[in-house]
């Protein structure tokens, strides 16, 4: 999860988030080089009175500054499209979980099980135990197996919500009457926090998401205890 005065992204937990971090660094380096070049040219124009007359209307220069931005845009677009298609790909999920947004809590239904569903409410500040995080802890965590492809079906029963977990690279809108889907896979166990990322009313800030990713054997024991 994020920590105070953090400037970068959270540590990647899923392959998709790792790809997003690499793409961010790739694009940021291109932006840094362009900004440096523009700043250098501006400083050069402000600090010298020399003018090279033969470059003022040269066809070669115009060709370069037309083709070069096109090449840069292609260098950004191709990795971006690749990641977009990877995020939409769902191949034989091992588990399906239906998530419904409410004002102002989440409900989870494990559709592969006959009767495994629960609501997840934020724990009030007055009831927090030592070490628990304010506005982020819930009474029922969504327990999921790690290193397995999981399909999340996301919708809403009242207004627009958005189911987002930054460290997994997930952000999917919950829309009434529409079922959106996304896929997740964690490469390591742990607790992963998120929040509703769509302004959904007065208590929008009070509907956190907590995913507990555990090895498969622990998930099977948990699911058996919940049935």
PDB file of C-alpha atoms in Angstrom:
ATOM      1  CA  UNK A   1       0.000   0.000   0.000  1.00  0.00           C
ATOM      2  CA  UNK A   2       0.998   3.647  -0.256  1.00  0.00           C
ATOM      3  CA  UNK A   3       2.969   5.368   2.484  1.00  0.00           C
ATOM      4  CA  UNK A   4       3.168   9.067   3.488  1.00  0.00           C
ATOM      5  CA  UNK A   5       4.822  11.502   1.006  1.00  0.00           C
ATOM      6  CA  UNK A   6       5.150   8.716  -1.569  1.00  0.00           C
ATOM      7  CA  UNK A   7       5.890  10.143  -5.020  1.00  0.00           C
ATOM      8  CA  UNK A   8       5.850   7.003  -7.189  1.00  0.00           C
ATOM      9  CA  UNK A   9       3.484   4.103  -7.724  1.00  0.00           C
ATOM     10  CA  UNK A  10       2.859   1.318  -5.267  1.00  0.00           C
ATOM     11  CA  UNK A  11       4.926  -1.844  -5.677  1.00  0.00           C
ATOM     12  CA  UNK A  12       3.558  -4.026  -8.454  1.00  0.00           C
ATOM     13  CA  UNK A  13       1.825  -7.215  -7.343  1.00  0.00           C
ATOM     14  CA  UNK A  14       0.491  -8.469 -10.674  1.00  0.00           C
ATOM     15  CA  UNK A  15       2.091  -8.946 -14.117  1.00  0.00           C
ATOM     16  CA  UNK A  16      -0.232  -6.272 -15.550  1.00  0.00           C
ATOM     17  CA  UNK A  17       0.901  -3.703 -12.983  1.00  0.00           C
ATOM     18  CA  UNK A  18       4.543  -4.521 -13.750  1.00  0.00           C
ATOM     19  CA  UNK A  19       3.860  -3.839 -17.434  1.00  0.00           C
ATOM     20  CA  UNK A  20       2.142  -0.553 -16.537  1.00  0.00           C
ATOM     21  CA  UNK A  21       5.132   0.533 -14.454  1.00  0.00           C
ATOM     22  CA  UNK A  22       7.525  -0.269 -17.307  1.00  0.00           C
ATOM     23  CA  UNK A  23       5.339   1.672 -19.741  1.00  0.00           C
ATOM     24  CA  UNK A  24       5.206   4.624 -17.339  1.00  0.00           C
ATOM     25  CA  UNK A  25       9.005   4.715 -17.085  1.00  0.00           C
ATOM     26  CA  UNK A  26       9.346   4.356 -20.869  1.00  0.00           C
ATOM     27  CA  UNK A  27       6.955   7.254 -21.547  1.00  0.00           C
ATOM     28  CA  UNK A  28       8.408   9.420 -18.791  1.00  0.00           C
ATOM     29  CA  UNK A  29      11.892   9.092 -20.281  1.00  0.00           C
ATOM     30  CA  UNK A  30      10.584  10.247 -23.680  1.00  0.00           C
ATOM     31  CA  UNK A  31       8.833  13.223 -22.054  1.00  0.00           C
ATOM     32  CA  UNK A  32      12.020  14.057 -20.123  1.00  0.00           C
ATOM     33  CA  UNK A  33      14.144  14.054 -23.299  1.00  0.00           C
ATOM     34  CA  UNK A  34      11.642  16.225 -25.202  1.00  0.00           C
ATOM     35  CA  UNK A  35      11.384  18.685 -22.305  1.00  0.00           C
ATOM     36  CA  UNK A  36      15.162  18.911 -22.010  1.00  0.00           C
ATOM     37  CA  UNK A  37      15.540  19.571 -25.736  1.00  0.00           C
ATOM     38  CA  UNK A  38      12.847  22.273 -25.749  1.00  0.00           C
ATOM     39  CA  UNK A  39      14.326  23.940 -22.659  1.00  0.00           C
ATOM     40  CA  UNK A  40      17.799  23.898 -24.253  1.00  0.00           C
ATOM     41  CA  UNK A  41      16.497  25.510 -27.451  1.00  0.00           C
ATOM     42  CA  UNK A  42      14.615  28.206 -25.500  1.00  0.00           C
ATOM     43  CA  UNK A  43      17.711  29.040 -23.435  1.00  0.00           C
ATOM     44  CA  UNK A  44      19.794  29.107 -26.606  1.00  0.00           C
ATOM     45  CA  UNK A  45      17.412  31.586 -28.266  1.00  0.00           C
ATOM     46  CA  UNK A  46      17.388  33.823 -25.185  1.00  0.00           C
ATOM     47  CA  UNK A  47      21.154  33.897 -24.647  1.00  0.00           C
ATOM     48  CA  UNK A  48      22.532  34.319 -28.178  1.00  0.00           C
ATOM     49  CA  UNK A  49      21.898  36.808 -30.957  1.00  0.00           C
ATOM     50  CA  UNK A  50      23.467  34.666 -33.668  1.00  0.00           C
ATOM     51  CA  UNK A  51      21.114  33.479 -36.429  1.00  0.00           C
ATOM     52  CA  UNK A  52      21.918  30.883 -39.046  1.00  0.00           C
ATOM     53  CA  UNK A  53      20.075  32.169 -42.090  1.00  0.00           C
ATOM     54  CA  UNK A  54      20.295  28.986 -44.133  1.00  0.00           C
ATOM     55  CA  UNK A  55      18.282  26.986 -41.554  1.00  0.00           C
ATOM     56  CA  UNK A  56      15.344  29.400 -41.422  1.00  0.00           C
ATOM     57  CA  UNK A  57      13.610  27.907 -44.480  1.00  0.00           C
ATOM     58  CA  UNK A  58      15.413  24.596 -44.969  1.00  0.00           C
ATOM     59  CA  UNK A  59      13.290  21.714 -46.231  1.00  0.00           C
ATOM     60  CA  UNK A  60      15.486  19.165 -44.439  1.00  0.00           C
ATOM     61  CA  UNK A  61      14.767  20.651 -41.011  1.00  0.00           C
ATOM     62  CA  UNK A  62      11.015  20.788 -41.675  1.00  0.00           C
ATOM     63  CA  UNK A  63      11.080  17.144 -42.746  1.00  0.00           C
ATOM     64  CA  UNK A  64      12.914  16.114 -39.585  1.00  0.00           C
ATOM     65  CA  UNK A  65      10.600  17.950 -37.191  1.00  0.00           C
ATOM     66  CA  UNK A  66       7.584  16.444 -38.945  1.00  0.00           C
ATOM     67  CA  UNK A  67       8.779  12.820 -39.028  1.00  0.00           C
ATOM     68  CA  UNK A  68      10.443  12.753 -35.590  1.00  0.00           C
ATOM     69  CA  UNK A  69       7.230  13.480 -33.569  1.00  0.00           C
ATOM     70  CA  UNK A  70       5.424  10.790 -35.596  1.00  0.00           C
ATOM     71  CA  UNK A  71       8.109   8.242 -34.686  1.00  0.00           C
ATOM     72  CA  UNK A  72       7.911   9.261 -31.015  1.00  0.00           C
ATOM     73  CA  UNK A  73       4.117   8.844 -31.004  1.00  0.00           C
ATOM     74  CA  UNK A  74       4.473   5.357 -32.519  1.00  0.00           C
ATOM     75  CA  UNK A  75       7.026   4.454 -29.827  1.00  0.00           C
ATOM     76  CA  UNK A  76       4.424   5.419 -27.203  1.00  0.00           C
ATOM     77  CA  UNK A  77       1.341   3.979 -28.946  1.00  0.00           C
ATOM     78  CA  UNK A  78       2.603   0.450 -29.663  1.00  0.00           C
ATOM     79  CA  UNK A  79       3.463  -0.505 -26.035  1.00  0.00           C
ATOM     80  CA  UNK A  80       0.251   1.192 -24.883  1.00  0.00           C
ATOM     81  CA  UNK A  81      -1.929  -0.858 -27.250  1.00  0.00           C
ATOM     82  CA  UNK A  82      -0.134  -4.046 -26.229  1.00  0.00           C
ATOM     83  CA  UNK A  83      -0.929  -3.460 -22.554  1.00  0.00           C
ATOM     84  CA  UNK A  84      -4.556  -2.532 -23.339  1.00  0.00           C
ATOM     85  CA  UNK A  85      -5.085  -5.853 -25.107  1.00  0.00           C
ATOM     86  CA  UNK A  86      -3.347  -7.718 -22.272  1.00  0.00           C
ATOM     87  CA  UNK A  87      -5.689  -6.108 -19.734  1.00  0.00           C
ATOM     88  CA  UNK A  88      -8.768  -7.194 -21.717  1.00  0.00           C
ATOM     89  CA  UNK A  89      -7.586 -10.782 -22.139  1.00  0.00           C
ATOM     90  CA  UNK A  90      -9.253 -13.395 -19.952  1.00  0.00           C
ATOM     91  CA  UNK A  91      -8.033 -16.957 -20.514  1.00  0.00           C
ATOM     92  CA  UNK A  92      -9.719 -19.780 -18.576  1.00  0.00           C
ATOM     93  CA  UNK A  93     -10.133 -18.130 -15.138  1.00  0.00           C
ATOM     94  CA  UNK A  94      -9.778 -20.469 -12.183  1.00  0.00           C
ATOM     95  CA  UNK A  95     -12.264 -18.510 -10.060  1.00  0.00           C
ATOM     96  CA  UNK A  96     -15.023 -15.979 -10.665  1.00  0.00           C
ATOM     97  CA  UNK A  97     -16.035 -13.393  -8.074  1.00  0.00           C
ATOM     98  CA  UNK A  98     -18.984 -11.032  -8.528  1.00  0.00           C
ATOM     99  CA  UNK A  99     -18.584  -7.618  -6.877  1.00  0.00           C
ATOM    100  CA  UNK A 100     -21.556  -5.309  -6.359  1.00  0.00           C
ATOM    101  CA  UNK A 101     -21.228  -1.687  -5.316  1.00  0.00           C
ATOM    102  CA  UNK A 102     -23.737  -0.197  -2.875  1.00  0.00           C
ATOM    103  CA  UNK A 103     -24.073   3.101  -1.045  1.00  0.00           C
ATOM    104  CA  UNK A 104     -21.657   2.713   0.709  1.00  0.00           C
ATOM    105  CA  UNK A 105     -20.184  -0.780   0.895  1.00  0.00           C
ATOM    106  CA  UNK A 106     -19.174  -3.670  -1.364  1.00  0.00           C
ATOM    107  CA  UNK A 107     -20.680  -7.131  -1.561  1.00  0.00           C
ATOM    108  CA  UNK A 108     -18.844 -10.200  -2.903  1.00  0.00           C
ATOM    109  CA  UNK A 109     -20.289 -13.397  -4.330  1.00  0.00           C
ATOM    110  CA  UNK A 110     -18.111 -16.389  -5.203  1.00  0.00           C
ATOM    111  CA  UNK A 111     -20.113 -17.749  -8.114  1.00  0.00           C
ATOM    112  CA  UNK A 112     -18.224 -21.075  -8.267  1.00  0.00           C
ATOM    113  CA  UNK A 113     -19.593 -21.949  -4.830  1.00  0.00           C
ATOM    114  CA  UNK A 114     -23.194 -22.684  -3.970  1.00  0.00           C
ATOM    115  CA  UNK A 115     -23.670 -20.209  -1.134  1.00  0.00           C
ATOM    116  CA  UNK A 116     -20.602 -18.083  -0.522  1.00  0.00           C
ATOM    117  CA  UNK A 117     -21.324 -14.366  -0.386  1.00  0.00           C
ATOM    118  CA  UNK A 118     -20.914 -11.544   2.102  1.00  0.00           C
ATOM    119  CA  UNK A 119     -20.956  -7.773   2.518  1.00  0.00           C
ATOM    120  CA  UNK A 120     -17.817  -5.776   3.239  1.00  0.00           C
ATOM    121  CA  UNK A 121     -18.239  -2.631   5.371  1.00  0.00           C
ATOM    122  CA  UNK A 122     -15.600  -0.196   6.543  1.00  0.00           C
ATOM    123  CA  UNK A 123     -14.633  -0.539  10.205  1.00  0.00           C
ATOM    124  CA  UNK A 124     -15.411   2.738  12.040  1.00  0.00           C
ATOM    125  CA  UNK A 125     -12.431   4.582  13.507  1.00  0.00           C
ATOM    126  CA  UNK A 126     -13.682   4.025  17.062  1.00  0.00           C
ATOM    127  CA  UNK A 127     -13.589   0.226  16.575  1.00  0.00           C
ATOM    128  CA  UNK A 128     -10.115  -0.077  15.036  1.00  0.00           C
ATOM    129  CA  UNK A 129      -7.571  -2.327  16.717  1.00  0.00           C
ATOM    130  CA  UNK A 130      -3.910  -1.293  17.182  1.00  0.00           C
ATOM    131  CA  UNK A 131      -2.066  -1.455  13.863  1.00  0.00           C
ATOM    132  CA  UNK A 132      -5.177  -1.269  11.682  1.00  0.00           C
ATOM    133  CA  UNK A 133      -5.486   1.464   9.084  1.00  0.00           C
ATOM    134  CA  UNK A 134      -8.062   4.226   9.364  1.00  0.00           C
ATOM    135  CA  UNK A 135     -10.620   4.377   6.512  1.00  0.00           C
ATOM    136  CA  UNK A 136      -9.065   1.287   4.878  1.00  0.00           C
ATOM    137  CA  UNK A 137      -9.994  -1.682   7.073  1.00  0.00           C
ATOM    138  CA  UNK A 138     -13.149  -3.727   6.468  1.00  0.00           C
ATOM    139  CA  UNK A 139     -15.053  -6.268   8.551  1.00  0.00           C
ATOM    140  CA  UNK A 140     -14.970  -8.952   5.810  1.00  0.00           C
ATOM    141  CA  UNK A 141     -11.961  -9.160   3.515  1.00  0.00           C
ATOM    142  CA  UNK A 142     -12.215 -10.709   0.063  1.00  0.00           C
ATOM    143  CA  UNK A 143      -9.928 -13.748   0.292  1.00  0.00           C
ATOM    144  CA  UNK A 144      -8.509 -14.936  -3.033  1.00  0.00           C
ATOM    145  CA  UNK A 145      -5.894 -17.512  -4.101  1.00  0.00           C
ATOM    146  CA  UNK A 146      -2.557 -16.207  -5.338  1.00  0.00           C
ATOM    147  CA  UNK A 147      -0.873 -17.218  -8.612  1.00  0.00           C
ATOM    148  CA  UNK A 148      -4.228 -18.061 -10.181  1.00  0.00           C
ATOM    149  CA  UNK A 149      -6.240 -16.191 -12.810  1.00  0.00           C
ATOM    150  CA  UNK A 150      -9.336 -14.677 -11.184  1.00  0.00           C
ATOM    151  CA  UNK A 151     -12.179 -13.041 -13.062  1.00  0.00           C
ATOM    152  CA  UNK A 152     -13.960 -10.175 -11.325  1.00  0.00           C
ATOM    153  CA  UNK A 153     -17.489  -9.320 -12.455  1.00  0.00           C
ATOM    154  CA  UNK A 154     -18.268  -5.787 -11.304  1.00  0.00           C
ATOM    155  CA  UNK A 155     -21.591  -3.970 -11.202  1.00  0.00           C
ATOM    156  CA  UNK A 156     -23.649  -1.658  -8.988  1.00  0.00           C
ATOM    157  CA  UNK A 157     -27.096  -1.672  -7.454  1.00  0.00           C
ATOM    158  CA  UNK A 158     -27.617   2.082  -7.071  1.00  0.00           C
ATOM    159  CA  UNK A 159     -25.177   4.694  -8.450  1.00  0.00           C
ATOM    160  CA  UNK A 160     -21.826   4.720 -10.255  1.00  0.00           C
ATOM    161  CA  UNK A 161     -18.923   3.253  -8.289  1.00  0.00           C
ATOM    162  CA  UNK A 162     -15.406   2.238  -9.292  1.00  0.00           C
ATOM    163  CA  UNK A 163     -13.614  -0.851  -7.965  1.00  0.00           C
ATOM    164  CA  UNK A 164      -9.905   0.024  -7.798  1.00  0.00           C
ATOM    165  CA  UNK A 165      -6.846  -1.687  -6.298  1.00  0.00           C
ATOM    166  CA  UNK A 166      -3.706   0.263  -7.332  1.00  0.00           C
ATOM    167  CA  UNK A 167      -1.029  -2.344  -6.527  1.00  0.00           C
ATOM    168  CA  UNK A 168      -2.789  -4.841  -8.819  1.00  0.00           C
ATOM    169  CA  UNK A 169      -3.294  -2.308 -11.603  1.00  0.00           C
ATOM    170  CA  UNK A 170      -7.092  -2.587 -11.383  1.00  0.00           C
ATOM    171  CA  UNK A 171      -9.729   0.101 -11.852  1.00  0.00           C
ATOM    172  CA  UNK A 172     -13.106  -0.912 -13.256  1.00  0.00           C
ATOM    173  CA  UNK A 173     -16.337   1.091 -13.149  1.00  0.00           C
ATOM    174  CA  UNK A 174     -19.359  -0.403 -11.394  1.00  0.00           C
ATOM    175  CA  UNK A 175     -22.371   0.706 -13.437  1.00  0.00           C
ATOM    176  CA  UNK A 176     -26.024  -0.093 -12.580  1.00  0.00           C
ATOM    177  CA  UNK A 177     -27.516  -2.482 -15.116  1.00  0.00           C
ATOM    178  CA  UNK A 178     -24.152  -3.315 -16.685  1.00  0.00           C
ATOM    179  CA  UNK A 179     -21.708  -6.103 -15.856  1.00  0.00           C
ATOM    180  CA  UNK A 180     -18.044  -5.191 -16.387  1.00  0.00           C
ATOM    181  CA  UNK A 181     -15.276  -7.727 -16.039  1.00  0.00           C
ATOM    182  CA  UNK A 182     -11.582  -7.635 -15.319  1.00  0.00           C
ATOM    183  CA  UNK A 183      -8.944 -10.175 -14.446  1.00  0.00           C
ATOM    184  CA  UNK A 184      -6.356 -10.253 -11.687  1.00  0.00           C
ATOM    185  CA  UNK A 185      -3.491 -12.463 -10.636  1.00  0.00           C
ATOM    186  CA  UNK A 186      -1.198 -11.873  -7.698  1.00  0.00           C
ATOM    187  CA  UNK A 187       2.392 -13.072  -7.737  1.00  0.00           C
ATOM    188  CA  UNK A 188       2.764 -12.907  -3.945  1.00  0.00           C
ATOM    189  CA  UNK A 189       0.577 -13.193  -0.846  1.00  0.00           C
ATOM    190  CA  UNK A 190      -0.468 -10.216   1.235  1.00  0.00           C
ATOM    191  CA  UNK A 191      -3.110  -7.607   1.972  1.00  0.00           C
ATOM    192  CA  UNK A 192      -3.909  -5.188  -0.831  1.00  0.00           C
ATOM    193  CA  UNK A 193      -5.966  -2.062  -0.255  1.00  0.00           C
ATOM    194  CA  UNK A 194      -8.128  -0.022  -2.580  1.00  0.00           C
ATOM    195  CA  UNK A 195     -11.037   2.387  -2.485  1.00  0.00           C
ATOM    196  CA  UNK A 196     -14.025   3.426  -4.547  1.00  0.00           C
ATOM    197  CA  UNK A 197     -12.638   5.747  -7.238  1.00  0.00           C
ATOM    198  CA  UNK A 198     -15.882   7.290  -8.476  1.00  0.00           C
ATOM    199  CA  UNK A 199     -17.661  10.003  -6.500  1.00  0.00           C
ATOM    200  CA  UNK A 200     -20.818   8.195  -5.428  1.00  0.00           C
ATOM    201  CA  UNK A 201     -22.379  10.307  -2.698  1.00  0.00           C
ATOM    202  CA  UNK A 202     -21.754  11.674   0.770  1.00  0.00           C
ATOM    203  CA  UNK A 203     -19.954   8.568   2.062  1.00  0.00           C
ATOM    204  CA  UNK A 204     -17.870   7.960  -1.053  1.00  0.00           C
ATOM    205  CA  UNK A 205     -14.676   8.083   1.033  1.00  0.00           C
ATOM    206  CA  UNK A 206     -15.875   5.318   3.327  1.00  0.00           C
ATOM    207  CA  UNK A 207     -16.126   2.219   1.118  1.00  0.00           C
ATOM    208  CA  UNK A 208     -12.637   0.667   1.046  1.00  0.00           C
ATOM    209  CA  UNK A 209     -11.586  -2.557  -0.669  1.00  0.00           C
ATOM    210  CA  UNK A 210      -9.329  -5.123   1.013  1.00  0.00           C
ATOM    211  CA  UNK A 211      -8.091  -8.184  -0.860  1.00  0.00           C
ATOM    212  CA  UNK A 212      -6.300 -10.929   1.059  1.00  0.00           C
ATOM    213  CA  UNK A 213      -4.244 -13.030  -1.352  1.00  0.00           C
ATOM    214  CA  UNK A 214      -3.240 -16.389   0.121  1.00  0.00           C
ATOM    215  CA  UNK A 215      -1.872 -19.743  -1.148  1.00  0.00           C
ATOM    216  CA  UNK A 216      -4.465 -22.105  -2.596  1.00  0.00           C
ATOM    217  CA  UNK A 217      -4.519 -24.487   0.386  1.00  0.00           C
ATOM    218  CA  UNK A 218      -5.359 -21.630   2.780  1.00  0.00           C
ATOM    219  CA  UNK A 219      -8.041 -20.366   0.414  1.00  0.00           C
ATOM    220  CA  UNK A 220      -9.662 -23.818   0.333  1.00  0.00           C
ATOM    221  CA  UNK A 221      -9.696 -23.949   4.151  1.00  0.00           C
ATOM    222  CA  UNK A 222     -11.203 -20.443   4.300  1.00  0.00           C
ATOM    223  CA  UNK A 223     -13.896 -21.223   1.725  1.00  0.00           C
ATOM    224  CA  UNK A 224     -14.805 -24.442   3.561  1.00  0.00           C
ATOM    225  CA  UNK A 225     -15.170 -22.532   6.833  1.00  0.00           C
ATOM    226  CA  UNK A 226     -17.440 -19.955   5.178  1.00  0.00           C
ATOM    227  CA  UNK A 227     -19.873 -22.487   3.690  1.00  0.00           C
TER     228      UNK A 227
END
